[in-house]
C-alpha cells in the first residue's frame, strides 16, 4: 500500500545528534574525494581517457573527482540502449514503475545526510540548503509516482449506445534530461525520474559543475533494480555533445533547466525535424528569472527586509527564484533599505563544511565569480553599493552579499539575471509604478508583494506576469505539491514542476473507441 503524499521534513540542525550525524557524513564524503566517475550505458560502466575534474568551489584547488566524458559515438550507444530498454520498460504498468521509484526515494532517504554532505562540497551549499535539495528530490519522486498511479487508467470520456471509449496515457519514447548545477540533486532527480515513471527512457547529461551528486542517483537507481538502459549517464562537455543530444533523430523530448541562452538554443534546435525523424520533439525549457519583491507603504518593514534578504542571499542568490530587485514605495524606502543593510551585515560567509551556522558559501565557479564581480562594478556606476561589494577568489569563489541602491528600472543591474548575491533597490511613487517596474523585464518567474492593502494584492494577482506570486513572504522556496513551480515569458515553458499536471509533459493521450 502506498501512503498519502507528504513532504520530506527538513533536518533540524539545532539538534546535537543531527549535527553529529551530518559531521560524520561530511567526513565520509571527504574520504571519497578523487573518485573516478564513469559513463553508464545500458548498465555498463565505461571509463574514458578523456576526463575532466569536479572541484570544491570553496577551495578550488581541491579536486573532488574525475569524470569520464562521453563522445558523440557514446551518445549514439546510449541512445541505442535507451531505445532498446523502452521496448520493455513502457510495458511495465504505471503502478509497477511507480513502486520501483518509491523504493528509490526510500534509499535516498536512508542516504540523505551523505547526499546533502556531497552537495556541501560540490555545490558550496549551506547545510540547510543542501538538506532542502535532497528533501525536494525525494518529494519530486514521491509526488510523481503518485501522479502516475492516478493517471494509470486514463480519464473518463463519454460512452454512447453501442460504443465504448477510453482516454488513456502512453509514454513518448527515449529523451534527454539536461539539468543545472544549482539544484544538483532535486532538479536533476525530478527531471530524470518524471519521464521514466511515465514509461520513457532517458539519457542524463549532468551539469558540468555537479556530476558527482548526479552519479549518486545513478548508483541508487541501480541499487533499486531499475532495468539497464532505462537511464543512461552521459556526462560531458556541452560544447561537444550538447547540440548532438538535442538534435539526435531519436530524441523524443528534452527536459532542460538552465539559462535563457541555452534554453532558447535548445528550443530552436529541437524544432528542426532531422532526417529519419518522424515525430515532433517536445521541449521543456525552464530558464532564468529577474524576480522582485514589491514593498508597499503602510506595511511591516521588518517582514519586508527579512523577505528581501532571505530571498536575495539564500544559497548566495544562485536560485532562479532569487530576489534580485527590491521595488519599494518612497514612504518606506529608506527604512526598508536600512533594515536590509543591517540584516545583511550579520550574514556569515565561509566554507559551508565548517558548520550549520555558515549562512553563505562560495559561488559555483570562476566564470560566475567573474560575471558577478563585473555586475557589481556596473552597479556601482548605475547606483550606489551600500552593503557588501567585496569579492575574493584566492581560495574559493567568495562574493559578499551586496545591496545596490537608487537604481532605475532600465539599469543593467535591474534587467539582466546576475545569479549571485546581488540585489538592487529602486524607489517608486505609487503602487501603479511599482507594478510597471515589476513587469519591466523579459522574465516572468517569481515575485512577492509585501502589503496590507488587499486591493493592491488583487491588482498584483491580475497584472504581475509571473508563474509564482507570493503575498507577505519571500519569493523563493516553493514546496512540491503546494507551490507548483515554473514561469512565463523568457523564464520558460511553465511546465510547473511538482504540479498535478507535470506528468502530462511526458505522456501522449490516446483514444480507444470500440464499436459493439
Ligand atoms: N526555471 C527554473 O526552474 C530554473 C531552475 C534552476 C535554474 N534555472 C536557471 O538555470 C541557470 C543556471 O544554470 P546553469 O548555469 O547550469 O545554466 P546553463 O544553461 O549554463 O546550463 C544548464 C545545462 O545545460 C547544459 N548545456 C549547456 N550548453 C548546452 C547546449 N548547447 N546544449 C545542450 N545542453 C547544454 C549544461 O551542461 C547544463 O547541464 C540560471 O539562469 C537559472 O535561473 C532555472
Ligand atoms: N524551486 C526553487 C527555485 C529553483 C531554481 O533555482 C524555489 O522556489 O526557490
Coordinates of C-alpha atoms and ligand atoms in Angstrom, one line a residue:
X1 CA 0.0 0.0 0.0
X2 CA 1.2 3.5 -0.8
X3 CA 0.5 6.1 1.9
X4 CA -0.7 9.6 1.1
X5 CA 1.9 12.1 -0.2
X6 CA 3.6 14.2 2.4
X7 CA 6.7 16.4 2.1
X8 CA 10.0 15.2 3.4
X9 CA 10.7 17.1 6.7
X10 CA 13.8 19.4 7.0
X11 CA 16.6 18.2 9.3
X12 CA 16.8 20.2 12.5
X13 CA 20.4 21.1 12.7
X14 CA 19.9 22.7 16.2
X15 CA 19.6 19.1 17.4
X16 CA 23.1 17.9 18.5
X17 CA 22.6 14.3 17.2
X18 CA 21.6 15.6 13.8
X19 CA 24.7 17.9 13.9
X20 CA 26.9 15.0 14.7
X21 CA 25.4 12.7 12.0
X22 CA 26.0 15.4 9.4
X23 CA 29.6 15.9 10.5
X24 CA 30.1 12.2 10.1
X25 CA 28.5 12.3 6.6
X26 CA 30.9 15.2 5.7
X27 CA 33.9 13.0 6.8
X28 CA 32.6 10.1 4.8
X29 CA 32.2 12.2 1.7
X30 CA 35.7 13.6 2.1
X31 CA 37.2 10.1 2.1
X32 CA 35.8 9.6 -1.4
X33 CA 37.5 12.6 -2.9
X34 CA 39.4 11.8 -6.1
X35 CA 37.0 9.1 -7.1
X36 CA 36.6 8.3 -10.9
X37 CA 33.2 8.6 -12.3
X38 CA 32.3 6.5 -15.4
X39 CA 29.6 6.9 -18.1
X40 CA 26.8 4.4 -17.6
X41 CA 25.4 3.0 -20.9
X42 CA 23.0 0.0 -20.7
X43 CA 24.1 -0.6 -17.1
X44 CA 27.7 -0.9 -18.2
X45 CA 30.3 1.4 -16.5
X46 CA 32.6 3.0 -19.1
X47 CA 35.8 4.8 -18.0
X48 CA 37.1 7.0 -20.8
X49 CA 40.6 8.5 -21.3
X50 CA 39.1 11.9 -21.9
X51 CA 38.2 13.3 -18.5
X52 CA 37.5 16.5 -16.6
X53 CA 37.6 17.3 -12.8
X54 CA 34.9 18.5 -10.4
X55 CA 36.3 20.8 -7.7
X56 CA 35.2 22.3 -4.4
X57 CA 34.1 25.9 -5.2
X58 CA 35.0 27.0 -1.6
X59 CA 38.6 25.6 -2.1
X60 CA 39.1 25.4 -5.9
X61 CA 42.5 23.6 -5.6
X62 CA 40.6 20.6 -4.0
X63 CA 39.7 18.1 -6.7
X64 CA 36.6 16.1 -5.7
X65 CA 36.5 13.6 -8.6
X66 CA 37.4 13.0 -12.2
X67 CA 34.7 12.4 -14.6
X68 CA 34.7 10.5 -17.9
X69 CA 33.4 12.5 -20.9
X70 CA 31.0 11.0 -23.4
X71 CA 31.8 11.3 -27.1
X72 CA 29.2 11.6 -29.8
X73 CA 29.7 7.8 -30.5
X74 CA 28.9 7.1 -26.9
X75 CA 25.8 9.3 -27.1
X76 CA 24.7 7.1 -30.0
X77 CA 25.3 3.9 -28.0
X78 CA 23.4 5.4 -25.1
X79 CA 20.5 6.3 -27.4
X80 CA 20.5 2.7 -28.8
X81 CA 20.4 1.4 -25.2
X82 CA 17.5 3.8 -24.3
X83 CA 15.6 2.7 -27.5
X84 CA 16.0 -1.0 -26.7
X85 CA 15.1 -0.6 -23.0
X86 CA 12.0 1.4 -24.0
X87 CA 10.5 -1.6 -25.7
X88 CA 10.1 -3.4 -22.4
X89 CA 10.0 -0.5 -19.8
X90 CA 7.0 1.1 -21.5
X91 CA 5.1 -2.2 -20.9
X92 CA 5.6 -2.2 -17.1
X93 CA 2.3 -0.9 -15.6
X94 CA 2.4 2.6 -14.2
X95 CA 1.9 1.1 -10.7
X96 CA 4.9 -1.2 -11.2
X97 CA 7.1 1.7 -12.3
X98 CA 5.8 4.0 -9.5
X99 CA 6.5 1.3 -6.9
X100 CA 10.1 0.9 -8.1
X101 CA 10.6 4.7 -7.9
X102 CA 9.2 4.8 -4.4
X103 CA 11.9 2.3 -3.5
X104 CA 14.4 4.7 -5.0
X105 CA 13.1 7.5 -2.8
X106 CA 13.3 5.2 0.3
X107 CA 17.0 4.6 -0.5
X108 CA 17.6 8.3 -0.9
X109 CA 16.0 8.9 2.4
X110 CA 18.4 6.5 4.1
X111 CA 21.4 8.2 2.5
X112 CA 20.1 11.7 3.0
X113 CA 23.0 13.1 5.0
X114 CA 25.6 11.7 2.7
X115 CA 23.9 13.1 -0.4
X116 CA 23.5 16.5 1.3
X117 CA 27.1 16.5 2.5
X118 CA 28.3 15.9 -1.0
X119 CA 26.4 19.0 -2.2
X120 CA 28.1 21.0 0.6
X121 CA 31.4 20.2 -1.1
X122 CA 30.4 20.0 -4.8
X123 CA 28.0 23.0 -4.9
X124 CA 29.1 25.0 -1.9
X125 CA 25.6 24.6 -0.3
X126 CA 25.0 25.6 3.3
X127 CA 23.7 22.6 5.3
X128 CA 20.1 23.7 5.4
X129 CA 20.0 24.3 1.6
X130 CA 21.7 21.0 0.9
X131 CA 19.3 19.2 3.1
X132 CA 16.4 21.0 1.4
X133 CA 17.8 20.0 -2.0
X134 CA 17.8 16.3 -1.1
X135 CA 14.4 16.6 0.5
X136 CA 12.9 18.2 -2.6
X137 CA 14.4 15.4 -4.7
X138 CA 12.5 12.9 -2.6
X139 CA 9.4 15.0 -2.8
X140 CA 9.5 15.1 -6.6
X141 CA 9.9 11.3 -6.9
X142 CA 7.2 10.5 -4.4
X143 CA 4.8 13.1 -5.9
X144 CA 5.3 12.0 -9.5
X145 CA 5.0 8.3 -8.6
X146 CA 1.5 9.0 -7.1
X147 CA 0.5 11.3 -10.0
X148 CA 1.3 8.5 -12.5
X149 CA -0.7 6.0 -10.5
X150 CA -3.7 8.4 -10.7
X151 CA -3.3 8.6 -14.5
X152 CA -2.9 4.8 -14.9
X153 CA -6.4 4.2 -16.2
X154 CA -6.7 7.5 -18.1
X155 CA -9.6 9.9 -17.6
X156 CA -13.3 9.2 -18.2
X157 CA -14.8 10.1 -21.5
X158 CA -18.4 9.5 -22.7
X159 CA -19.8 6.2 -24.0
X160 CA -22.8 6.0 -26.2
X161 CA -25.2 3.3 -27.3
X162 CA -23.0 0.6 -29.0
X163 CA -19.7 2.4 -28.4
X164 CA -17.2 2.3 -25.5
X165 CA -14.5 4.9 -25.4
X166 CA -11.3 5.1 -23.4
X167 CA -8.9 8.0 -23.0
X168 CA -5.5 6.7 -21.9
X169 CA -2.0 8.0 -21.4
X170 CA 1.1 6.4 -23.0
X171 CA 4.8 7.2 -22.9
X172 CA 6.5 9.1 -25.7
X173 CA 9.9 7.4 -26.2
X174 CA 13.6 8.0 -25.3
X175 CA 14.5 11.5 -24.4
X176 CA 17.2 13.7 -22.9
X177 CA 17.5 15.3 -19.4
X178 CA 19.7 18.4 -19.1
X179 CA 19.7 19.8 -15.5
X180 CA 21.5 22.8 -14.0
X181 CA 24.1 22.8 -11.1
X182 CA 22.1 25.0 -8.7
X183 CA 19.7 22.3 -7.5
X184 CA 22.0 19.5 -8.4
X185 CA 20.0 16.8 -6.8
X186 CA 16.4 18.0 -6.7
X187 CA 16.0 19.3 -10.2
X188 CA 18.4 16.6 -11.7
X189 CA 16.4 13.8 -10.0
X190 CA 13.0 15.3 -10.6
X191 CA 13.6 15.8 -14.3
X192 CA 15.2 12.4 -14.8
X193 CA 12.6 10.4 -12.8
X194 CA 9.4 12.0 -14.0
X195 CA 9.9 10.9 -17.6
X196 CA 10.8 7.3 -16.6
X197 CA 7.8 6.9 -14.2
X198 CA 5.8 7.8 -17.3
X199 CA 7.4 4.9 -19.1
X200 CA 10.0 6.7 -21.2
X201 CA 13.8 6.1 -21.1
X202 CA 16.4 8.8 -20.6
X203 CA 19.9 10.0 -21.4
X204 CA 21.0 12.1 -18.4
X205 CA 23.7 14.7 -19.1
X206 CA 24.5 16.2 -15.7
X207 CA 25.7 19.8 -15.2
X208 CA 29.5 20.1 -15.6
X209 CA 29.9 21.5 -12.1
X210 CA 27.9 18.8 -10.2
X211 CA 28.4 15.4 -11.8
X212 CA 29.3 13.6 -8.6
X213 CA 25.9 14.1 -7.0
X214 CA 24.2 13.1 -10.3
X215 CA 26.2 9.9 -10.3
X216 CA 24.9 9.1 -6.8
X217 CA 21.4 9.0 -8.3
X218 CA 22.6 6.6 -10.9
X219 CA 24.0 4.3 -8.2
X220 CA 20.8 4.4 -6.3
X221 CA 18.7 3.6 -9.4
X222 CA 20.9 0.6 -10.0
X223 CA 20.6 -0.5 -6.3
X224 CA 16.8 -0.2 -6.5
X225 CA 16.8 -2.6 -9.5
X226 CA 16.0 -0.2 -12.4
X227 CA 16.4 -2.2 -15.6
X228 CA 19.5 -1.5 -17.6
X229 CA 19.2 1.2 -20.3
X230 CA 16.2 3.0 -18.7
X231 CA 18.6 5.8 -17.5
X232 CA 21.9 6.2 -19.2
X233 CA 24.5 8.6 -17.8
X234 CA 26.4 10.7 -20.3
X235 CA 28.4 13.4 -18.6
X236 CA 30.5 15.5 -21.0
X237 CA 31.3 18.9 -22.4
X238 CA 28.1 20.6 -23.6
X239 CA 30.1 22.2 -26.4
X240 CA 30.9 18.7 -27.7
X241 CA 27.7 16.8 -27.1
X242 CA 25.0 19.3 -26.1
X243 CA 23.7 20.1 -29.6
X244 CA 24.2 16.4 -30.6
X245 CA 21.9 15.2 -27.8
X246 CA 19.2 17.7 -28.7
X247 CA 19.5 17.2 -32.4
X248 CA 19.5 13.4 -32.3
X249 CA 16.8 12.0 -34.5
X250 CA 15.7 9.6 -31.8
X251 CA 15.4 12.2 -29.0
X252 CA 11.7 12.5 -28.4
X253 CA 11.8 15.1 -25.7
X254 CA 14.3 17.3 -24.0
X255 CA 13.7 18.4 -20.4
X256 CA 16.1 21.3 -19.8
X257 CA 16.6 23.6 -16.8
X258 CA 19.2 26.3 -17.1
X259 CA 20.0 29.6 -18.6
X260 CA 17.9 31.6 -21.1
X261 CA 20.7 31.4 -23.7
X262 CA 20.9 27.6 -23.6
X263 CA 17.2 27.1 -23.2
X264 CA 16.3 29.2 -26.3
X265 CA 19.1 27.5 -28.3
X266 CA 17.6 24.1 -27.4
X267 CA 14.1 25.2 -28.1
X268 CA 15.1 26.4 -31.6
X269 CA 17.2 23.3 -32.5
X270 CA 14.7 20.8 -31.3
X271 CA 12.1 22.3 -33.6
X272 CA 14.0 21.2 -36.7
X273 CA 12.9 17.8 -37.9
X274 CA 16.1 15.7 -38.6
X275 CA 16.5 13.2 -41.4
X276 CA 14.9 9.9 -40.3
X277 CA 12.8 11.6 -37.6
X278 CA 9.1 11.0 -37.9
X279 CA 7.7 12.9 -34.9
X280 CA 7.9 16.3 -33.3
X281 CA 10.1 16.8 -30.3
X282 CA 8.7 18.1 -27.1
X283 CA 10.8 20.6 -25.2
X284 CA 10.5 21.7 -21.6
X285 CA 12.8 24.7 -21.0
X286 CA 12.8 26.1 -17.5
X287 CA 15.0 29.2 -17.6
X288 CA 16.1 32.2 -15.6
X289 CA 14.4 34.9 -13.6
X290 CA 14.7 38.6 -12.6
X291 CA 12.5 38.2 -9.6
X292 CA 11.2 41.1 -7.5
X293 CA 9.8 41.8 -4.1
X294 CA 7.4 44.8 -4.0
X295 CA 7.1 46.6 -0.7
X296 CA 4.0 48.8 -0.3
X297 CA 3.6 51.8 2.0
X298 CA 2.0 51.2 5.5
X299 CA 3.4 47.7 5.8
X300 CA 5.6 45.6 8.1
X301 CA 9.1 46.8 7.2
X302 CA 10.7 44.1 9.3
X303 CA 9.0 41.4 7.3
X304 CA 9.9 43.2 4.1
X305 CA 13.6 43.5 4.9
X306 CA 13.8 39.9 6.1
X307 CA 12.0 38.6 3.0
X308 CA 14.3 40.6 0.7
X309 CA 17.5 39.4 2.5
X310 CA 16.5 35.8 2.7
X311 CA 15.4 35.6 -0.9
X312 CA 18.3 37.6 -2.3
X313 CA 21.1 35.8 -0.4
X314 CA 20.0 32.3 0.4
X315 CA 22.4 29.9 -1.4
X316 CA 24.3 33.1 -2.5
X317 CA 21.4 34.2 -4.7
X318 CA 22.0 31.3 -7.0
X319 CA 18.3 30.4 -7.4
X320 CA 16.2 31.2 -10.5
X321 CA 13.7 32.4 -7.9
X322 CA 16.1 34.7 -6.1
X323 CA 15.1 38.3 -5.3
X324 CA 17.3 40.5 -7.4
X325 CA 15.1 43.5 -7.4
X326 CA 13.5 45.3 -4.4
X327 CA 10.8 47.7 -5.6
X328 CA 9.9 49.9 -2.7
X329 CA 7.3 52.6 -2.1
X330 CA 9.0 56.0 -1.5
X331 CA 7.4 56.3 2.0
X332 CA 9.2 53.2 3.4
X333 CA 12.2 53.1 1.0
X334 CA 14.9 54.4 3.5
X335 CA 13.5 52.3 6.3
X336 CA 13.4 49.0 4.4
X337 CA 16.8 49.7 2.9
X338 CA 18.4 50.4 6.3
X339 CA 16.9 47.3 7.8
X340 CA 18.0 45.2 4.9
X341 CA 21.6 46.5 5.2
X342 CA 21.6 45.7 8.9
X343 CA 20.4 42.2 8.4
X344 CA 22.9 41.7 5.5
X345 CA 25.8 42.8 7.7
X346 CA 25.0 39.9 10.1
X347 CA 25.3 37.2 7.4
X348 CA 28.3 34.9 7.8
X349 CA 30.3 33.7 4.7
X350 CA 32.8 30.9 4.5
X351 CA 33.3 27.2 3.7
X352 CA 29.9 25.7 4.5
X353 CA 31.5 22.4 5.6
X354 CA 32.6 24.3 8.8
X355 CA 29.2 24.3 10.3
X356 CA 25.5 24.7 10.0
X357 CA 25.9 28.4 11.2
X358 CA 27.8 29.4 8.0
X359 CA 25.0 31.2 6.1
X360 CA 26.6 31.6 2.7
X361 CA 29.2 29.7 0.8
X362 CA 31.0 30.5 -2.4
X363 CA 29.5 31.0 -5.9
X364 CA 29.9 28.0 -8.2
X365 CA 32.8 28.7 -10.4
X366 CA 35.3 31.2 -11.9
X367 CA 33.1 32.1 -14.7
X368 CA 30.2 33.0 -12.4
X369 CA 32.6 34.8 -10.0
X370 CA 33.9 37.0 -12.8
X371 CA 30.5 37.7 -14.1
X372 CA 29.1 38.7 -10.7
X373 CA 32.1 40.8 -9.9
X374 CA 31.6 42.6 -13.2
X375 CA 27.9 43.3 -12.4
X376 CA 28.9 44.8 -9.0
X377 CA 31.2 47.2 -10.9
X378 CA 28.4 48.1 -13.3
X379 CA 26.0 48.5 -10.3
X380 CA 28.4 50.8 -8.5
X381 CA 28.2 53.2 -11.5
X382 CA 24.5 52.8 -12.1
X383 CA 23.6 53.2 -8.4
X384 CA 25.5 53.0 -5.0
X385 CA 26.8 49.9 -3.3
X386 CA 25.6 50.2 0.3
X387 CA 26.4 46.6 1.6
X388 CA 29.0 44.0 0.5
X389 CA 30.6 44.5 -2.8
X390 CA 33.7 42.6 -1.7
X391 CA 34.9 39.6 -3.7
X392 CA 37.8 37.1 -3.2
X393 CA 38.7 34.2 -5.4
X394 CA 42.1 33.4 -3.9
X395 CA 40.9 30.2 -2.2
X396 CA 37.3 29.8 -3.1
X397 CA 34.9 31.9 -5.2
X398 CA 33.5 34.2 -2.5
X399 CA 31.3 37.1 -3.2
X400 CA 29.9 39.1 -0.2
X401 CA 26.1 39.7 -0.1
X402 CA 25.7 43.0 -1.9
X403 CA 23.0 45.7 -1.9
X404 CA 22.9 48.4 -4.6
X405 CA 20.6 51.3 -4.0
X406 CA 18.9 54.0 -6.1
X407 CA 18.7 52.1 -9.4
X408 CA 16.3 52.8 -12.3
X409 CA 14.2 50.0 -13.8
X410 CA 16.1 50.1 -17.1
X411 CA 19.6 49.9 -15.5
X412 CA 21.5 46.7 -16.4
X413 CA 21.5 45.6 -12.8
X414 CA 17.7 45.6 -12.9
X415 CA 17.4 43.9 -16.2
X416 CA 19.9 41.1 -16.5
X417 CA 20.0 37.9 -14.5
X418 CA 23.1 38.1 -12.3
X419 CA 22.6 34.7 -10.5
X420 CA 24.7 35.8 -7.5
X421 CA 24.3 37.5 -4.1
X422 CA 23.4 41.0 -5.5
X423 CA 20.1 42.8 -5.0
X424 CA 19.2 46.2 -6.5
X425 CA 16.8 48.7 -4.8
X426 CA 14.6 51.1 -6.7
X427 CA 12.2 53.7 -5.3
X428 CA 8.6 54.2 -6.7
X429 CA 6.0 56.9 -6.3
X430 CA 2.9 54.6 -6.0
X431 CA 1.7 51.0 -6.5
X432 CA 0.9 51.5 -10.2
X433 CA 4.6 52.5 -10.8
X434 CA 5.7 49.5 -8.7
X435 CA 3.7 47.1 -10.9
X436 CA 5.1 48.7 -14.1
X437 CA 8.6 48.3 -12.8
X438 CA 7.9 44.7 -11.7
X439 CA 6.8 43.8 -15.2
X440 CA 9.5 45.7 -16.9
X441 CA 11.7 42.6 -17.6
X442 CA 11.8 39.8 -20.2
X443 CA 11.4 37.3 -17.4
X444 CA 8.3 36.1 -15.5
X445 CA 9.3 33.5 -12.9
X446 CA 8.6 34.5 -9.3
X447 CA 7.6 37.6 -7.4
X448 CA 6.3 38.7 -4.0
X449 CA 4.2 41.5 -2.6
X450 CA 4.6 42.8 0.9
X451 CA 1.4 44.7 1.6
X452 CA -1.6 45.1 3.9
X453 CA -3.7 46.5 1.1
X454 CA -6.0 43.8 -0.3
X455 CA -6.7 45.9 -3.5
X456 CA -3.0 46.0 -4.3
X457 CA -2.7 42.2 -3.8
X458 CA -5.7 41.7 -6.2
X459 CA -4.1 44.0 -8.7
X460 CA -0.8 42.1 -8.5
X461 CA -2.7 38.8 -8.9
X462 CA -4.2 40.1 -12.1
X463 CA -1.3 42.1 -13.6
X464 CA 2.0 40.8 -12.3
X465 CA 3.1 38.4 -15.0
X466 CA 4.9 35.7 -13.1
X467 CA 4.3 32.0 -12.7
X468 CA 4.7 32.0 -8.9
X469 CA 3.4 35.0 -7.0
X470 CA 3.5 35.2 -3.2
X471 CA 2.0 37.5 -0.6
X472 CA 3.8 38.7 2.6
X473 CA 6.7 36.3 2.3
X474 CA 9.9 35.9 0.1
X475 CA 9.9 34.8 -3.5
X476 CA 12.0 31.6 -3.1
X477 CA 11.4 28.1 -1.6
X478 CA 8.4 26.7 -3.5
X479 CA 7.3 23.4 -1.9
X480 CA 6.4 20.4 -4.0
X481 CA 2.6 19.8 -4.1
X482 CA 1.9 23.2 -2.6
X483 CA 3.6 25.7 -5.0
X484 CA 4.0 24.1 -8.4
X485 CA 7.0 25.8 -9.9
X486 CA 7.6 27.4 -13.3
X487 CA 7.5 30.7 -15.1
X488 CA 6.2 32.8 -18.0
X489 CA 7.8 34.9 -20.7
X490 CA 11.6 34.2 -21.1
X491 CA 11.5 32.2 -17.8
X492 CA 10.4 29.2 -19.8
X493 CA 7.6 26.8 -20.8
X494 CA 5.9 26.9 -17.4
X495 CA 6.0 23.1 -17.1
X496 CA 5.2 23.5 -13.4
X497 CA 7.3 21.0 -11.6
X498 CA 5.6 19.5 -8.5
X499 CA 2.2 20.0 -10.0
X500 CA -0.7 17.6 -10.7
X501 CA -0.2 18.3 -14.4
X502 CA 3.6 17.8 -14.6
X503 CA 3.5 14.1 -15.7
X504 CA 1.5 15.1 -18.8
X505 CA 4.7 16.7 -20.2
X506 CA 6.0 13.1 -20.7
X507 CA 2.8 11.4 -21.9
X508 CA 0.8 11.2 -25.1
X509 CA -3.0 10.9 -25.0
X510 CA -4.7 8.1 -26.9
X511 CA -8.3 7.4 -27.6
X512 CA -9.5 3.8 -27.9
X513 CA -13.0 3.7 -29.4
X514 CA -14.8 0.4 -29.6
X515 CA -18.0 -0.3 -31.6
X516 CA -20.1 -3.2 -30.3
Ligands
LIG1 N1 13.2 28.0 -14.1 C1 13.7 27.0 -13.3 O1 13.0 26.2 -12.8 C2 15.2 27.1 -13.0 C3 15.7 26.2 -12.0 C4 17.1 26.2 -11.8 C5 17.9 27.0 -12.5 N2 17.4 27.8 -13.5 C6 18.3 28.7 -14.3 O2 19.5 28.0 -14.6 C7 20.5 28.9 -14.8 C8 21.8 28.4 -14.1 O3 22.1 27.2 -14.5 P1 23.3 26.9 -15.5 O4 24.4 27.9 -15.3 O5 23.7 25.5 -15.2 O6 22.7 27.0 -16.9 P2 23.3 26.6 -18.3 O7 22.4 27.0 -19.4 O8 24.7 27.1 -18.5 O9 23.5 25.0 -18.2 C9 22.4 24.2 -17.9 C10 22.6 22.9 -18.5 O10 22.7 23.0 -19.9 C11 23.8 22.3 -20.4 N3 24.2 22.9 -21.7 C12 25.0 24.0 -21.9 N4 25.0 24.2 -23.2 C13 24.3 23.3 -23.9 C14 24.0 23.1 -25.2 N5 24.4 23.8 -26.2 N6 23.2 22.0 -25.5 C15 22.7 21.2 -24.5 N7 23.0 21.4 -23.2 C16 23.7 22.5 -22.9 C17 24.8 22.4 -19.3 O11 25.8 21.5 -19.4 C18 23.9 22.2 -18.1 O12 23.7 20.8 -17.9 C19 20.0 30.2 -14.3 O13 19.7 31.0 -15.4 C20 18.8 29.9 -13.5 O14 17.9 30.9 -13.4 C21 16.1 27.8 -13.8
LIG2 N1 12.1 26.0 -6.8 C1 13.1 26.8 -6.2 C2 14.0 27.5 -7.3 C3 14.6 26.6 -8.3 C4 15.5 27.4 -9.2 O1 16.6 27.7 -8.9 C5 12.5 27.9 -5.4 O2 11.2 28.0 -5.4 O3 13.2 28.7 -4.7

